[in-house]
Amino acid sequence: MTLHTGASRKNSRTALTDRAIGIVRRPSKRIAATVILFVGGLSGGCAEMVAEGHISDRDTSSPVQNVEVLASRDGQAWKKLGTTDGRGAFWILKSTIPANSKIRLKKSGYYPLDMNDSEFVNSRSHLITPTGQASDPFDASTRVGDEGLTFEEPQP
């Protein structure tokens, strides 16, 4: 039978603690931990400096590539801020977006979508409507009256 003194118990606890925090005491592990914390800090900070999101087709929900993101302030000319990639994603520095501006999402074959800058920055998903018939169920021949929807025959 071995008797443990208080000193040996303390040493065994110290040994466990040393093994548990051994990662911090090794220089290569310490550097790795520092890099991970630094990169993690950057990624959190970037979210506050960047407006990012996706633009999709309203009818098919598929991503729309090459959508121009434009900004205009006080009726000035539209300035191009960026374009969506092949996945319909955009990534724009907030510092390039003029304060109190209008944002327009524009692509040939789609109706332009206008919004204010805060709506654009705070929303990560935008739907744009194609100009084709599939997305326009209420065309010129559709009327809404007291009796509900009515359809008129198109004029030749």
Coordinates of C-alpha atoms in Angstrom, one line a residue:
M1 CA 0.0 0.0 0.0
T2 CA 1.4 3.4 -1.0
L3 CA 0.6 6.4 1.0
H4 CA 0.0 9.6 -0.9
T5 CA 1.1 12.8 0.7
G6 CA -0.5 16.1 -0.1
A7 CA 2.6 17.1 -2.1
S8 CA 2.3 14.1 -4.4
R9 CA -1.4 14.7 -5.0
K10 CA -0.6 18.3 -5.9
N11 CA 2.2 17.1 -8.2
S12 CA -0.2 14.7 -9.9
R13 CA -2.8 17.5 -10.4
T14 CA -0.1 19.7 -11.8
A15 CA 0.9 17.0 -14.2
L16 CA -2.7 16.7 -15.4
T17 CA -3.0 20.4 -15.8
D18 CA 0.3 20.5 -17.6
R19 CA -0.9 17.9 -20.1
A20 CA -4.2 19.6 -20.5
I21 CA -2.7 23.0 -21.3
G22 CA 0.4 21.5 -23.0
I23 CA -1.0 22.8 -26.3
V24 CA -0.5 26.4 -25.1
R25 CA 3.0 25.7 -24.0
R26 CA 4.2 24.4 -27.3
P27 CA 5.2 27.3 -29.6
S28 CA 3.8 25.8 -32.8
K29 CA 0.5 25.1 -31.2
R30 CA 0.4 28.5 -29.6
I31 CA 1.0 30.1 -33.0
A32 CA -1.8 28.0 -34.6
A33 CA -4.2 29.0 -31.8
T34 CA -3.3 32.7 -32.3
V35 CA -3.9 32.4 -36.1
I36 CA -7.2 30.7 -35.6
L37 CA -8.4 33.4 -33.2
F38 CA -7.2 36.1 -35.5
V39 CA -8.9 34.7 -38.6
G40 CA -12.1 34.1 -36.5
G41 CA -12.0 37.7 -35.4
L42 CA -11.6 38.9 -39.0
S43 CA -14.5 36.9 -40.3
G44 CA -16.8 38.4 -37.7
G45 CA -15.6 41.9 -38.5
C46 CA -16.0 41.4 -42.3
A47 CA -19.7 40.7 -41.9
E48 CA -20.2 44.3 -40.7
M49 CA -18.2 45.8 -43.6
V50 CA -19.7 43.8 -46.4
A51 CA -23.2 43.5 -48.0
E52 CA -23.6 40.0 -49.3
G53 CA -26.4 37.8 -50.5
H54 CA -28.1 36.1 -53.4
I55 CA -30.4 37.1 -56.3
S56 CA -32.8 34.5 -57.6
D57 CA -35.5 34.2 -60.3
R58 CA -38.9 34.8 -58.7
D59 CA -40.6 32.1 -60.9
T60 CA -38.0 29.3 -60.7
S61 CA -36.0 30.2 -57.5
S62 CA -32.9 29.5 -59.5
P63 CA -29.9 31.8 -59.0
V64 CA -29.5 34.6 -61.6
Q65 CA -26.0 35.4 -62.7
N66 CA -24.6 38.7 -64.1
V67 CA -27.2 40.9 -62.3
E68 CA -25.9 44.4 -62.0
V69 CA -26.1 46.0 -58.6
L70 CA -26.4 49.8 -59.1
A71 CA -26.7 52.8 -56.7
S72 CA -28.0 56.3 -57.2
R73 CA -28.3 59.2 -54.8
D74 CA -30.4 62.3 -55.2
G75 CA -31.3 61.5 -58.9
Q76 CA -27.7 61.3 -60.0
A77 CA -26.5 58.7 -62.6
W78 CA -26.5 55.1 -61.6
K79 CA -23.1 53.8 -60.4
K80 CA -22.3 50.1 -60.8
L81 CA -21.3 48.6 -57.4
G82 CA -21.0 45.0 -58.5
T83 CA -22.4 42.0 -60.4
T84 CA -23.6 38.6 -59.3
D85 CA -21.5 35.5 -60.0
G86 CA -22.5 32.2 -61.5
R87 CA -24.3 31.3 -58.2
G88 CA -26.3 34.5 -58.1
A89 CA -24.2 35.7 -55.2
F90 CA -22.9 39.3 -54.7
W91 CA -20.3 40.6 -52.3
I92 CA -20.0 44.4 -52.0
L93 CA -18.1 46.6 -49.5
K94 CA -20.6 48.7 -47.6
S95 CA -18.2 51.7 -47.8
T96 CA -18.9 51.8 -51.6
I97 CA -22.7 52.1 -51.1
P98 CA -23.6 55.8 -50.8
A99 CA -25.7 56.7 -47.7
N100 CA -29.4 57.3 -48.3
S101 CA -29.2 55.9 -51.8
K102 CA -31.4 53.9 -54.0
I103 CA -30.2 50.4 -55.1
R104 CA -31.3 48.8 -58.4
L105 CA -30.9 45.2 -59.4
K106 CA -30.9 45.1 -63.1
K107 CA -30.5 42.4 -65.8
S108 CA -31.8 42.0 -69.3
G109 CA -35.0 39.9 -69.4
Y110 CA -36.0 40.9 -65.8
Y111 CA -37.8 43.8 -64.4
P112 CA -35.5 46.1 -62.4
L113 CA -35.9 45.8 -58.7
D114 CA -35.4 49.1 -56.7
M115 CA -35.0 49.4 -53.0
N116 CA -33.3 51.8 -50.5
D117 CA -29.8 51.1 -49.3
S118 CA -30.7 49.9 -45.8
E119 CA -33.1 47.4 -47.2
F120 CA -30.4 46.1 -49.6
V121 CA -27.8 45.9 -46.9
N122 CA -30.1 44.1 -44.4
S123 CA -31.6 41.6 -46.7
R124 CA -29.5 38.6 -47.9
S125 CA -31.9 37.3 -50.5
H126 CA -33.6 39.2 -53.4
L127 CA -36.1 37.9 -56.0
I128 CA -36.2 39.5 -59.4
T129 CA -39.2 38.9 -61.8
P130 CA -38.7 37.8 -65.4
T131 CA -40.4 40.0 -68.1
G132 CA -42.0 36.9 -69.7
Q133 CA -45.7 35.8 -69.5
A134 CA -45.0 33.1 -67.0
S135 CA -44.5 35.6 -64.2
D136 CA -47.3 38.0 -65.3
P137 CA -50.6 36.3 -64.5
F138 CA -52.4 39.7 -64.4
D139 CA -51.8 41.2 -67.8
A140 CA -53.8 44.0 -69.6
S141 CA -56.8 41.7 -70.3
T142 CA -57.3 41.0 -66.6
R143 CA -59.6 43.3 -64.6
V144 CA -60.6 43.2 -61.0
G145 CA -64.2 44.4 -60.3
D146 CA -66.9 43.8 -57.7
E147 CA -67.6 40.4 -59.1
G148 CA -63.9 39.4 -58.8
L149 CA -61.5 38.6 -61.6
T150 CA -62.8 38.9 -65.1
F151 CA -60.9 38.2 -68.3
E152 CA -61.6 40.1 -71.5
E153 CA -60.9 38.7 -75.0
P154 CA -57.8 40.3 -76.5
Q155 CA -58.6 42.9 -79.2
P156 CA -57.3 41.8 -82.7

